[in-house]
PDB file of C-alpha atoms in Angstrom:
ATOM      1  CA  UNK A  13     -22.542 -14.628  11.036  1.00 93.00           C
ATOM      2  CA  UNK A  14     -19.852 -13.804  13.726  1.00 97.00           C
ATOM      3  CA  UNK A  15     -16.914 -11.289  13.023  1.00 98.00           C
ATOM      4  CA  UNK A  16     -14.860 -14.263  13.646  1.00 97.00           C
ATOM      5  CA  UNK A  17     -16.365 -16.757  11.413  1.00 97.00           C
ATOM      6  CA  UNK A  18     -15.657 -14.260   8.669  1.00 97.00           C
ATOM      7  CA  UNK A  19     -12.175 -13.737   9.671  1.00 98.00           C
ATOM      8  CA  UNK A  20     -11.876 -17.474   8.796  1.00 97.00           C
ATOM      9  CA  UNK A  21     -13.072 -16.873   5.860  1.00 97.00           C
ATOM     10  CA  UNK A  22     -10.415 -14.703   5.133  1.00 97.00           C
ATOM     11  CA  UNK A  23      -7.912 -16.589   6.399  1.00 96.00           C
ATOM     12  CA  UNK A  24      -8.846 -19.590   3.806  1.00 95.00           C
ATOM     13  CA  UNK A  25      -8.970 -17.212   1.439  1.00 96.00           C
ATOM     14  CA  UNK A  26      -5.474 -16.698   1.706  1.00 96.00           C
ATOM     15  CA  UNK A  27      -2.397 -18.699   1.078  1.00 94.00           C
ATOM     16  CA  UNK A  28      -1.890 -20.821   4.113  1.00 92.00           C
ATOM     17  CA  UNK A  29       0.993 -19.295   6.461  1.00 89.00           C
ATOM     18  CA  UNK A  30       2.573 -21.851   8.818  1.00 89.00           C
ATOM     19  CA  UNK A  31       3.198 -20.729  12.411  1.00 90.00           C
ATOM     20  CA  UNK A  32       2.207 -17.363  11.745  1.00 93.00           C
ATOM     21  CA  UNK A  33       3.820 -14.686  13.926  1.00 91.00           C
ATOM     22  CA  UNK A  34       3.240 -10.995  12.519  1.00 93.00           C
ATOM     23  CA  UNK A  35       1.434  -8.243  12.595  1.00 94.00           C
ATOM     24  CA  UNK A  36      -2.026  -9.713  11.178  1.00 95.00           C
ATOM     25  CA  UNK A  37      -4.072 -10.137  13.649  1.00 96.00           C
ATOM     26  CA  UNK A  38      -7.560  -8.482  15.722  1.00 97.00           C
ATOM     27  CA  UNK A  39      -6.979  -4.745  16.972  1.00 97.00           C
ATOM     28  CA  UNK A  40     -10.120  -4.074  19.275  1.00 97.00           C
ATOM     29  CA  UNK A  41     -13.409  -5.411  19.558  1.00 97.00           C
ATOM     30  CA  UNK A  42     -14.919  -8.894  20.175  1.00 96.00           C
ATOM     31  CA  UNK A  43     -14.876 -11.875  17.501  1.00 97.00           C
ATOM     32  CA  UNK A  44     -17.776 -13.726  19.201  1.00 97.00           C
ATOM     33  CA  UNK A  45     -20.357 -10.637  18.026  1.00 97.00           C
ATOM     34  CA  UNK A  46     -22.731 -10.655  15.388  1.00 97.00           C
ATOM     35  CA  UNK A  47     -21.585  -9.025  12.151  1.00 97.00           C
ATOM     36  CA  UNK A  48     -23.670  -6.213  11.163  1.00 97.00           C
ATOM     37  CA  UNK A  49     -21.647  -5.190   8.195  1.00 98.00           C
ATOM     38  CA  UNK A  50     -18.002  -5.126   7.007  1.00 98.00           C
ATOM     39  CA  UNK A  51     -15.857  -1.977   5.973  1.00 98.00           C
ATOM     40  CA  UNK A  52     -12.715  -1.876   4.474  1.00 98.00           C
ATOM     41  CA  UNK A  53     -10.182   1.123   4.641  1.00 98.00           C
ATOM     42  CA  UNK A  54      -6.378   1.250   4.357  1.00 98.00           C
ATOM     43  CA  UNK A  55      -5.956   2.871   7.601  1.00 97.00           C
ATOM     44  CA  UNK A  56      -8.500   2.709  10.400  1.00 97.00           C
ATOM     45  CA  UNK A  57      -8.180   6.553  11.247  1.00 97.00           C
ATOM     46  CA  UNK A  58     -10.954   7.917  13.683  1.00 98.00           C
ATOM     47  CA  UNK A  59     -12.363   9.411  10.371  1.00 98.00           C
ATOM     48  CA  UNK A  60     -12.744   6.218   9.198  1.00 98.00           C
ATOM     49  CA  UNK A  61     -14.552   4.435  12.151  1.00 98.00           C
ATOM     50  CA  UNK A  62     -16.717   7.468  12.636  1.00 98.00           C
ATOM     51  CA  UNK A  63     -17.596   6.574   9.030  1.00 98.00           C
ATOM     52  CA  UNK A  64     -17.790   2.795   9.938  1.00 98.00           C
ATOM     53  CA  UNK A  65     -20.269   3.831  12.754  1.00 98.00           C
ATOM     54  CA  UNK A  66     -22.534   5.523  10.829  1.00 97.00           C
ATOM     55  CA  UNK A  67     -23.090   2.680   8.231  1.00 97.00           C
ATOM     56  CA  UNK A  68     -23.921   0.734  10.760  1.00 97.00           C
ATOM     57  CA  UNK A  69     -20.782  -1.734  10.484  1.00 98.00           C
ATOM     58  CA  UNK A  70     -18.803  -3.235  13.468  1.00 98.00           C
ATOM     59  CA  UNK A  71     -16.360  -5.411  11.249  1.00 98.00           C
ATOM     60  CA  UNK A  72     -13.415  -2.863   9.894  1.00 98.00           C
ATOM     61  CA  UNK A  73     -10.990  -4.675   7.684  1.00 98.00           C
ATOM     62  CA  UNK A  74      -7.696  -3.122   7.544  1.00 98.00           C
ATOM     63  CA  UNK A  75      -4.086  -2.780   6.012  1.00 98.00           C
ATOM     64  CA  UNK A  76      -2.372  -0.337   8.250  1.00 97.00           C
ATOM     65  CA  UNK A  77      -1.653  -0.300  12.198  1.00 96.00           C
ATOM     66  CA  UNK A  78      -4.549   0.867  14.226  1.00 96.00           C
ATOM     67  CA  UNK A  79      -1.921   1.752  17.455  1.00 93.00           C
ATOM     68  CA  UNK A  80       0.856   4.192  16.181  1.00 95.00           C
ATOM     69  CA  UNK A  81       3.510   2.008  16.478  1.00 93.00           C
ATOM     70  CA  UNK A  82       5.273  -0.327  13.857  1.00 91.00           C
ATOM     71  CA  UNK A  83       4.664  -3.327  15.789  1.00 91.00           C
ATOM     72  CA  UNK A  84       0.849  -2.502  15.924  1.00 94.00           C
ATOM     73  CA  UNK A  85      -0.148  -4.302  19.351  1.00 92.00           C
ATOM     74  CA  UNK A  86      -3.810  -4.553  19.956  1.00 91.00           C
ATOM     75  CA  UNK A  87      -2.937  -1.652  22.726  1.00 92.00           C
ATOM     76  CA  UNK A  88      -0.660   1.234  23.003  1.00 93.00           C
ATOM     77  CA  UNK A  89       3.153   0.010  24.510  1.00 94.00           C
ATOM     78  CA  UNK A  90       4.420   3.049  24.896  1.00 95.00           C
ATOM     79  CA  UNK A  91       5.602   3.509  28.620  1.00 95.00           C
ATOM     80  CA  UNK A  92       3.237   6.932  28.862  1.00 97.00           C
ATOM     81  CA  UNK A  93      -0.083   7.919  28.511  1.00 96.00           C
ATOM     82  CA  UNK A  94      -1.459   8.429  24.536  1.00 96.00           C
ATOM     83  CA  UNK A  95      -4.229  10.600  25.027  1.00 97.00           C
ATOM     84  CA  UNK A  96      -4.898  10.318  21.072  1.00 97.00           C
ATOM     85  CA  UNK A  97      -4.692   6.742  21.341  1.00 97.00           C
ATOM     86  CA  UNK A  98      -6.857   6.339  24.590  1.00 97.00           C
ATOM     87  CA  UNK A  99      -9.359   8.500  23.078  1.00 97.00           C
ATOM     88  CA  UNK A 100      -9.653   6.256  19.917  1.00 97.00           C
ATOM     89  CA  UNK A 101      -9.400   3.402  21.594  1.00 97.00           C
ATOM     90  CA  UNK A 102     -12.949   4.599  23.695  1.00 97.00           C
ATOM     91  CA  UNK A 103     -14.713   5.341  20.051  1.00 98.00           C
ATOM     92  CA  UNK A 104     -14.026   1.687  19.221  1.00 98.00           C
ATOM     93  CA  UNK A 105     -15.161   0.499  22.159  1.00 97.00           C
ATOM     94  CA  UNK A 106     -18.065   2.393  22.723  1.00 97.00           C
ATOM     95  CA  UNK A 107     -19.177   1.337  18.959  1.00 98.00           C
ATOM     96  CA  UNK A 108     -17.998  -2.596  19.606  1.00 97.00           C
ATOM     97  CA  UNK A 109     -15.784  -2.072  16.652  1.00 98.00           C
ATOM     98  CA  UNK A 110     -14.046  -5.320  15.539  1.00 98.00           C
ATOM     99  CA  UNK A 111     -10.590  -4.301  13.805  1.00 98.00           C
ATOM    100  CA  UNK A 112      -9.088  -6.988  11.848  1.00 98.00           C
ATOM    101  CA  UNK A 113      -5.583  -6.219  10.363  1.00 98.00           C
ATOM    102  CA  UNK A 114      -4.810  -8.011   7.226  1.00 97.00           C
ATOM    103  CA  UNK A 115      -1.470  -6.879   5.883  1.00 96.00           C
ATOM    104  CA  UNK A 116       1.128  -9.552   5.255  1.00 95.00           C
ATOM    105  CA  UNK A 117      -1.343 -11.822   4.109  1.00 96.00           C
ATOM    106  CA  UNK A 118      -2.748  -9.905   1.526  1.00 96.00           C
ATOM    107  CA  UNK A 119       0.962  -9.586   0.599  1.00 94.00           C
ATOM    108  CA  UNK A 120       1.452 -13.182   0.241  1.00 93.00           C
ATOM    109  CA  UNK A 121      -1.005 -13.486  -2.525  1.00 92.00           C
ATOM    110  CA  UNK A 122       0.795 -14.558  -6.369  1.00 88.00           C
ATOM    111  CA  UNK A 123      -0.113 -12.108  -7.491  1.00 89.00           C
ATOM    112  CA  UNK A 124       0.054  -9.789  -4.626  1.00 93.00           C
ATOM    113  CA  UNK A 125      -3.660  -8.802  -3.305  1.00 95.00           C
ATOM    114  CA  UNK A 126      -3.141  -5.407  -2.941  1.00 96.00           C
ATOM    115  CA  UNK A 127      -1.155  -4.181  -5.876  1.00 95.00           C
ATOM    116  CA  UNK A 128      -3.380  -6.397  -8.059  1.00 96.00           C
ATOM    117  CA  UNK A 129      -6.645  -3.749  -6.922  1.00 97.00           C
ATOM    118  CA  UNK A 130      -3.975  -0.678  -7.321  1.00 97.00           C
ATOM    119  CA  UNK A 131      -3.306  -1.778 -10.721  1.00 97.00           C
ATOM    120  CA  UNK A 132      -7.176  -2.521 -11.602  1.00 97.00           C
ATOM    121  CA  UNK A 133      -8.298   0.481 -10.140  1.00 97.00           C
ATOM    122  CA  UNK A 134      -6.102   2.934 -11.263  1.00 97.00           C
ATOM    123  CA  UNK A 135      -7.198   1.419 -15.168  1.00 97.00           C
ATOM    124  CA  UNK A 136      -3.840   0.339 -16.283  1.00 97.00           C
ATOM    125  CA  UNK A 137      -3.765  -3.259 -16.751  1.00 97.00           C
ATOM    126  CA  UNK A 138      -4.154  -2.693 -20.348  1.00 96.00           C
ATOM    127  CA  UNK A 139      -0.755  -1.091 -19.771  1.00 97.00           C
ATOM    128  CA  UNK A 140       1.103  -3.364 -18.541  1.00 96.00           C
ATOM    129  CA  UNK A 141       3.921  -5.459 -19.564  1.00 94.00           C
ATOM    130  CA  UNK A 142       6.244  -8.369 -18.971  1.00 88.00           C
ATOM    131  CA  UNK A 143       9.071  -8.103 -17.186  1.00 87.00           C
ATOM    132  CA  UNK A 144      11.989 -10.970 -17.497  1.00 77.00           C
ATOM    133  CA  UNK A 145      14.473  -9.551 -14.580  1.00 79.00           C
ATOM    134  CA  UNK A 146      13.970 -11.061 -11.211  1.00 79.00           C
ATOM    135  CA  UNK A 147      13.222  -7.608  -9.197  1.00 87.00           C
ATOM    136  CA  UNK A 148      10.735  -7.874  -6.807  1.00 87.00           C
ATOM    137  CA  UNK A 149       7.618  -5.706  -6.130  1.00 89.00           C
ATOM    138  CA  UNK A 150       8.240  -4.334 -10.024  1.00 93.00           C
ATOM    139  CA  UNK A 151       5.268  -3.525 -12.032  1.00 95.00           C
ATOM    140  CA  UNK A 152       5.710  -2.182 -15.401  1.00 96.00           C
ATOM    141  CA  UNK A 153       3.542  -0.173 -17.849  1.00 97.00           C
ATOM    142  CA  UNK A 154       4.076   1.275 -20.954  1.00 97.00           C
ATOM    143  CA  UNK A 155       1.380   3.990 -21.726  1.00 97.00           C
ATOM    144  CA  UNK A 156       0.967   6.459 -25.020  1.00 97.00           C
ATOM    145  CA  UNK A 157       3.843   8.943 -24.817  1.00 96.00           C
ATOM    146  CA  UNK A 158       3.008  11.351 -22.051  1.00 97.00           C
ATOM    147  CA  UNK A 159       4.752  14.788 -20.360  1.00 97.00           C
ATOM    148  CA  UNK A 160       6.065  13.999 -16.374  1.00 98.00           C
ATOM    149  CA  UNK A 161       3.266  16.689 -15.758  1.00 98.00           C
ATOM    150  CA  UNK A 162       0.898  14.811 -17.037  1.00 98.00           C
ATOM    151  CA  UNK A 163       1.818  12.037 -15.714  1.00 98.00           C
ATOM    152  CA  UNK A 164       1.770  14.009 -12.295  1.00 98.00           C
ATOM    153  CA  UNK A 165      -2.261  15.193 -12.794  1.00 98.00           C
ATOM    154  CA  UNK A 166      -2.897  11.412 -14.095  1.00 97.00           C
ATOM    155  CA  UNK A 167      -2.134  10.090 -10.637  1.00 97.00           C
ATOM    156  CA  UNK A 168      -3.516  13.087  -8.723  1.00 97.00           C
ATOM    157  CA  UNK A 169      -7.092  12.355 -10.385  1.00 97.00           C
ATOM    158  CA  UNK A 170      -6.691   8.834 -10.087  1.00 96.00           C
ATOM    159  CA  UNK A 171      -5.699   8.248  -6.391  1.00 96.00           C
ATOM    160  CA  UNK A 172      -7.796  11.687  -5.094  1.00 95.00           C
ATOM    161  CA  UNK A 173      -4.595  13.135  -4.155  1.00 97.00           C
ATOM    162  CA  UNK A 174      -4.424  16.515  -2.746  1.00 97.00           C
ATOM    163  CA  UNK A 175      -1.052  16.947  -4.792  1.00 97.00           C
ATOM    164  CA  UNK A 176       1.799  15.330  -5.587  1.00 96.00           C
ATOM    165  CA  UNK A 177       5.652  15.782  -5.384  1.00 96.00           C
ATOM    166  CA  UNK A 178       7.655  14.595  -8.425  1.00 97.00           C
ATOM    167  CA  UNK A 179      11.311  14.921  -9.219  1.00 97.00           C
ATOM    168  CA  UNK A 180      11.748  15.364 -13.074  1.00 97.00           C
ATOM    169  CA  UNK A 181      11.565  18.059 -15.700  1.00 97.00           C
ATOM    170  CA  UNK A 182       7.292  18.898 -16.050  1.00 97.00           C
ATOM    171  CA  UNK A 183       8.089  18.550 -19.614  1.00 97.00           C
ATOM    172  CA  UNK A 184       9.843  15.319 -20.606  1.00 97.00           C
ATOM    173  CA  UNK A 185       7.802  13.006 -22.238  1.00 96.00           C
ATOM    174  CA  UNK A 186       7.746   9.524 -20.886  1.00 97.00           C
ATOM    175  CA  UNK A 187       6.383   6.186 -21.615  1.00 97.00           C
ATOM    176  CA  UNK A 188       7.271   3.326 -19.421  1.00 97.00           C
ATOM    177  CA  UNK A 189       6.524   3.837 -16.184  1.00 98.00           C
ATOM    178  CA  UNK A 190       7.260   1.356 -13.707  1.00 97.00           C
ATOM    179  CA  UNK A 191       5.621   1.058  -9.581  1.00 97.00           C
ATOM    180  CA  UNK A 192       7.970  -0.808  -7.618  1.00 95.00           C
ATOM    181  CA  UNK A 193       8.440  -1.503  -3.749  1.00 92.00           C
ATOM    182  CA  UNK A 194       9.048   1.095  -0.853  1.00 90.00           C
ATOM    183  CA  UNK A 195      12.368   2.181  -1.175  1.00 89.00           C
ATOM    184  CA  UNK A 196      14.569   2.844   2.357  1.00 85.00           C
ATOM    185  CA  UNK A 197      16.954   0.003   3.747  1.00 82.00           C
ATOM    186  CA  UNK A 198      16.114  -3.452   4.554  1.00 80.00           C
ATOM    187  CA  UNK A 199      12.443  -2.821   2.668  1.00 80.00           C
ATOM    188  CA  UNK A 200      12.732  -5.525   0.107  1.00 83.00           C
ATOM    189  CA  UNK A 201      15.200  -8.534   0.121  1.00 80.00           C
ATOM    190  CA  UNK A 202      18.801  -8.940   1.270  1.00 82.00           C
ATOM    191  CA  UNK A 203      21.410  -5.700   0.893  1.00 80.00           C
ATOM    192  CA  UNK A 204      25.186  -5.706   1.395  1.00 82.00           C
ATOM    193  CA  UNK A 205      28.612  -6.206   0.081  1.00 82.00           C
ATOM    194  CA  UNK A 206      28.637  -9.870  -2.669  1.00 87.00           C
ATOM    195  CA  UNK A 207      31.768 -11.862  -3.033  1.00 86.00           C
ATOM    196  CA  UNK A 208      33.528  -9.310  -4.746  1.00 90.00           C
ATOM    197  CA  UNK A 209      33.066  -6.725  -2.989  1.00 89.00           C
ATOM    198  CA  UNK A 210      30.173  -4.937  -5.097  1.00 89.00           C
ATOM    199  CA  UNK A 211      27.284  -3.523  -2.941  1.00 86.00           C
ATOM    200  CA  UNK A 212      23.508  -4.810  -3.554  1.00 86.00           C
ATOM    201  CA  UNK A 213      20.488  -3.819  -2.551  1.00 88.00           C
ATOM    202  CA  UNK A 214      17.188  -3.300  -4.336  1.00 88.00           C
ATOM    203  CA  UNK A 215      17.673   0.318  -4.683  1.00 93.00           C
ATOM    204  CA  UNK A 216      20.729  -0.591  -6.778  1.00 93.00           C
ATOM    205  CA  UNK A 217      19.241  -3.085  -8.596  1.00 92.00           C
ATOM    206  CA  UNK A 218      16.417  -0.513  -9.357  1.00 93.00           C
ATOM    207  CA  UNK A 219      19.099   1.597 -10.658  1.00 95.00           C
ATOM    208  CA  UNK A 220      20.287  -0.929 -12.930  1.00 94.00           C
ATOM    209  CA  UNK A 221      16.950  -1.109 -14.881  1.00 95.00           C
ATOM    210  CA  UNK A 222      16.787   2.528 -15.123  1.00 96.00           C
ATOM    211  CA  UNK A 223      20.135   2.232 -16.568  1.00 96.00           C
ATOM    212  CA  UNK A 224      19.189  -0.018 -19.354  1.00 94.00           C
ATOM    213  CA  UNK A 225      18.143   1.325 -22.876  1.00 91.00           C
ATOM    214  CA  UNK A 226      14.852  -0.722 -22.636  1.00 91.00           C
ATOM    215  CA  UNK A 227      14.493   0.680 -19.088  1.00 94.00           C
ATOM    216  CA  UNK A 228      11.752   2.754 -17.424  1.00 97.00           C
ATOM    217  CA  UNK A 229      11.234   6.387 -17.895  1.00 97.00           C
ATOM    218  CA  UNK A 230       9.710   7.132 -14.610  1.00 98.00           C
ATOM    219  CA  UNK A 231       8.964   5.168 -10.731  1.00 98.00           C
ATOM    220  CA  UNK A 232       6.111   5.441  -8.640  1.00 98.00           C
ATOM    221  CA  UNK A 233       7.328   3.790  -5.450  1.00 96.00           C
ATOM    222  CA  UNK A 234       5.490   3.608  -2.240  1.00 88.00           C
ATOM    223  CA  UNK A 235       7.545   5.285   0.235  1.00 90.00           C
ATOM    224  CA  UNK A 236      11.694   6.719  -0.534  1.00 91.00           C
ATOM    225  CA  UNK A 237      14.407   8.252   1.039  1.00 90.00           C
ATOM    226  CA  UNK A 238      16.450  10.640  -0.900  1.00 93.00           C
ATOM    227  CA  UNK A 239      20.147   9.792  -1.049  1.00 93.00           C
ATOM    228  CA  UNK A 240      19.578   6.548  -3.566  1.00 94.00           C
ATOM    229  CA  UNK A 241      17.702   6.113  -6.430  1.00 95.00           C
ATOM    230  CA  UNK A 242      16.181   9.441  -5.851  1.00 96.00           C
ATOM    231  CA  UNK A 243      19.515  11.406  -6.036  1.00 97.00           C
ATOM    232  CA  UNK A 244      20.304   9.310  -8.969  1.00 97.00           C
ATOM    233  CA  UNK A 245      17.006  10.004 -10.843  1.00 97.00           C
ATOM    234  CA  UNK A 246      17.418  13.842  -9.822  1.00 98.00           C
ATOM    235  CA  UNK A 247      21.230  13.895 -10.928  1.00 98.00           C
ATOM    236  CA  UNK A 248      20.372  12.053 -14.793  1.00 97.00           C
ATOM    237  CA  UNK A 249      17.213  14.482 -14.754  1.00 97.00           C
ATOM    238  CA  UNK A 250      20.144  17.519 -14.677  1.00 97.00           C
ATOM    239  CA  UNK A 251      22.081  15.591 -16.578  1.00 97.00           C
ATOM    240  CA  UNK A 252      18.938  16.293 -19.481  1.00 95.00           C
ATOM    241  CA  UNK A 253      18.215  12.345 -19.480  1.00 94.00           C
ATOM    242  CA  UNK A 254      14.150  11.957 -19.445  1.00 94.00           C
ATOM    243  CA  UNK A 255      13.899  10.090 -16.020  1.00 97.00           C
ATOM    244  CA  UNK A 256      11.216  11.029 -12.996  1.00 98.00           C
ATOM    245  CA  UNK A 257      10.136   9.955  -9.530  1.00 98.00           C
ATOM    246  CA  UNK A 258       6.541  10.502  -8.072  1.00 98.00           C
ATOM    247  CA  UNK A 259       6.125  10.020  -4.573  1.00 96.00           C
ATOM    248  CA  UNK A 260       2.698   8.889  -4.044  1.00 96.00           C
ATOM    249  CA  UNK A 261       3.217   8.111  -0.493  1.00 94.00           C
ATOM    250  CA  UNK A 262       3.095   4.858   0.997  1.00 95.00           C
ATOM    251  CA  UNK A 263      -0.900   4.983   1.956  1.00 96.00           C
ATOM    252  CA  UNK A 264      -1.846   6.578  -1.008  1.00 96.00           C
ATOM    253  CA  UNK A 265      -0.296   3.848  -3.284  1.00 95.00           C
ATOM    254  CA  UNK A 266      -1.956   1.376  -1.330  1.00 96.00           C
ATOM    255  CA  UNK A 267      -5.213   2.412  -0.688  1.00 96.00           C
ATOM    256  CA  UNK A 268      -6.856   0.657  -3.828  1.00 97.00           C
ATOM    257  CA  UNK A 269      -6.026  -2.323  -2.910  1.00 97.00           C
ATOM    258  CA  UNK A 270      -8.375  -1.842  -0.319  1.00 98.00           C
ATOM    259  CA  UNK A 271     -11.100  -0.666  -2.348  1.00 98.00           C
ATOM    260  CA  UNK A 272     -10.343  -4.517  -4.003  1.00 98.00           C
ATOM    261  CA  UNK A 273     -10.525  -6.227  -0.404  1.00 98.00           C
ATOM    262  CA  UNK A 274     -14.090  -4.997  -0.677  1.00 98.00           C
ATOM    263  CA  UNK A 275     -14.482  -7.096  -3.938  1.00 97.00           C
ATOM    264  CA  UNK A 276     -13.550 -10.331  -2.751  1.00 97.00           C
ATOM    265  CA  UNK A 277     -14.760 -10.043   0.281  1.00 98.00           C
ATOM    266  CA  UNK A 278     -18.263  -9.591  -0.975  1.00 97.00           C
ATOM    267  CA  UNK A 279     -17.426 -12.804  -2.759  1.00 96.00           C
ATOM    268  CA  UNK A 280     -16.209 -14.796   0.227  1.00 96.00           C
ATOM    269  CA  UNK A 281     -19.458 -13.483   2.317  1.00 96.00           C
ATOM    270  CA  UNK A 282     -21.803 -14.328  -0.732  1.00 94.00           C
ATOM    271  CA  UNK A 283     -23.923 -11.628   0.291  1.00 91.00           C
ATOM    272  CA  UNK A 284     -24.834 -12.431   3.144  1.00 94.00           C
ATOM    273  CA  UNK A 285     -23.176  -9.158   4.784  1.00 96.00           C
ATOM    274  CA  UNK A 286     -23.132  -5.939   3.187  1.00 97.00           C
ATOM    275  CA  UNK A 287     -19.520  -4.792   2.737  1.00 98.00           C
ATOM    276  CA  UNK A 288     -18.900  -1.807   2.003  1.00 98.00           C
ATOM    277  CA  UNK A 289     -15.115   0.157   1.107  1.00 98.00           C
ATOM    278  CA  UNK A 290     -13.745   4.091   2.586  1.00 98.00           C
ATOM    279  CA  UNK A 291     -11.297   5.579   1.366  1.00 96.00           C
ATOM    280  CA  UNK A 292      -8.783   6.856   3.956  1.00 95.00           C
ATOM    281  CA  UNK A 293      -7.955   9.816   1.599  1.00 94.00           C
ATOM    282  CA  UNK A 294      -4.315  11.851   1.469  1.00 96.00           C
ATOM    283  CA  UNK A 295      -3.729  12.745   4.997  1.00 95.00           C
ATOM    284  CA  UNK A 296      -1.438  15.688   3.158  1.00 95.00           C
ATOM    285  CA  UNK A 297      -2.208  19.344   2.131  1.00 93.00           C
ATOM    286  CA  UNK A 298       0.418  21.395  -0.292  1.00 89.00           C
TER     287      UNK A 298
END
């Protein structure tokens, strides 16, 4: 089977996208070669293909951008030379490395694709619970009362952190727990000024559920800036409310959804190419 015939497959696999124009898409290599055997990684760091090269795979399946650049072209854009990039760009070569990037369409998934393996991976979907508002990217969980520091060392074993940052007191003891989307502007849905004047955005409406009575204890979003909902958690947590914020990190959330690309796409491939899932591990050291 060609690398591109099981790019197909991935593409029927998803929902159907009319006139498709983002970042999904190949990143190196050559769709017309014979698959040898599929990897899938969050990141495709030179770690990672060195790892892809020794299993003997040519067809990495990705999330993140392979170039260092938001846009992710299939080459660097930058108007000098990348020496990192160029030399990266040889190992893939050299190894006839097919990168296929598959973010927004693993997004588009009800539910999403990748948050659906972060949630089965990390165990909690016992823990979970309905949520009636209409936030977006909002997962909730309500787990045996726990402290915010154990809370911290839960995720720390769970997503093979090296550590984790956390605003809250260590010893509050939380329950609902809730992981919702990246939080800087223009991340998540529409933001500015309504008819009458009152500012929205989903950082605000993120502070509205922690507001309620019924709300969550504690967030878990994928990547934050500090002057929103951050400053607010930090200002109730001195204000002795029993509120918290770990940052995982943007890749670190994500990267069990990836381990959960590997599941379906051993289905979609019915065996007939091994496929096999690395981690990209926390690229941080405290």
């Amino acid at each position: 089977m060609k690398n591109g015939e099981i790019v197909e497959r991935i593409l029927k696999y998803h929902p159907t996208v009319e006139n498709y124009q983002g970042c999904d898409g190949y990143k190196s290599g050559d769709p017309q070669e014979e698959c040898r055997g599929i990897v899938t990684a969050l990141v495709p760091s030179v770690e990672v293909i060195r790892k892809t090269v020794e299993l003997g795979a040519n067809l990495l399946i990705v999330h993140e951008p392979t170039s260092h650049m938001t846009p992710d072209y299939p080459e660097w854009h930058g108007n000098f030379l990348n020496t990192v990039y160029e030399e990266k760009r040889k190992l893939l070569d050299k190894n006839h490395i097919t990168i296929w990037r598959d973010h927004d369409h693993m997004h588009f998934h009800h539910p999403d694709s990748i948050f659906t393996g972060v949630i089965r991976y990390l165990g909690w979907e016992k823990y979970r619970i309905d949520f009636s508002g209409e936030l977006p990217f909002y997962y909730l969980f309500k787990f045996p009362e726990m402290t915010v520091k154990e809370m911290q060392q839960m995720l720390i074993q769970k997503l093979g952190l090296n550590g984790l940052r956390y605003v809250g007191n260590p010893e509050s003891r939380i329950c609902k727990v809730a992981i919702v989307a990246h939080l800087y502007p223009g991340a998540v849905g529409p933001e500015g000024e309504d008819e009458r004047g009152f500012y929205r955005d989903y950082s605000t409406e993120l502070i509205r559920e922690l507001e309620k009575e019924d709300g969550p204890d504690a967030i878990i979003p994928g990547e934050m800036i500090e002057w929103d909902v951050v400053s607010y958690i930090r200002d109730a947590v001195q204000l002795a409310r029993n509120k918290a914020c770990f940052n995982v990190g943007h890749f670190n959330l994500e990267e069990l959804g990836m381990r959960y690309a590997s599941d379906w796409l051993r289905e979609i491939t019915a065996g007939e190419i091994p496929v096999q899932y690395i981690p990209s591990g926390d690229m941080y050291h405290f």
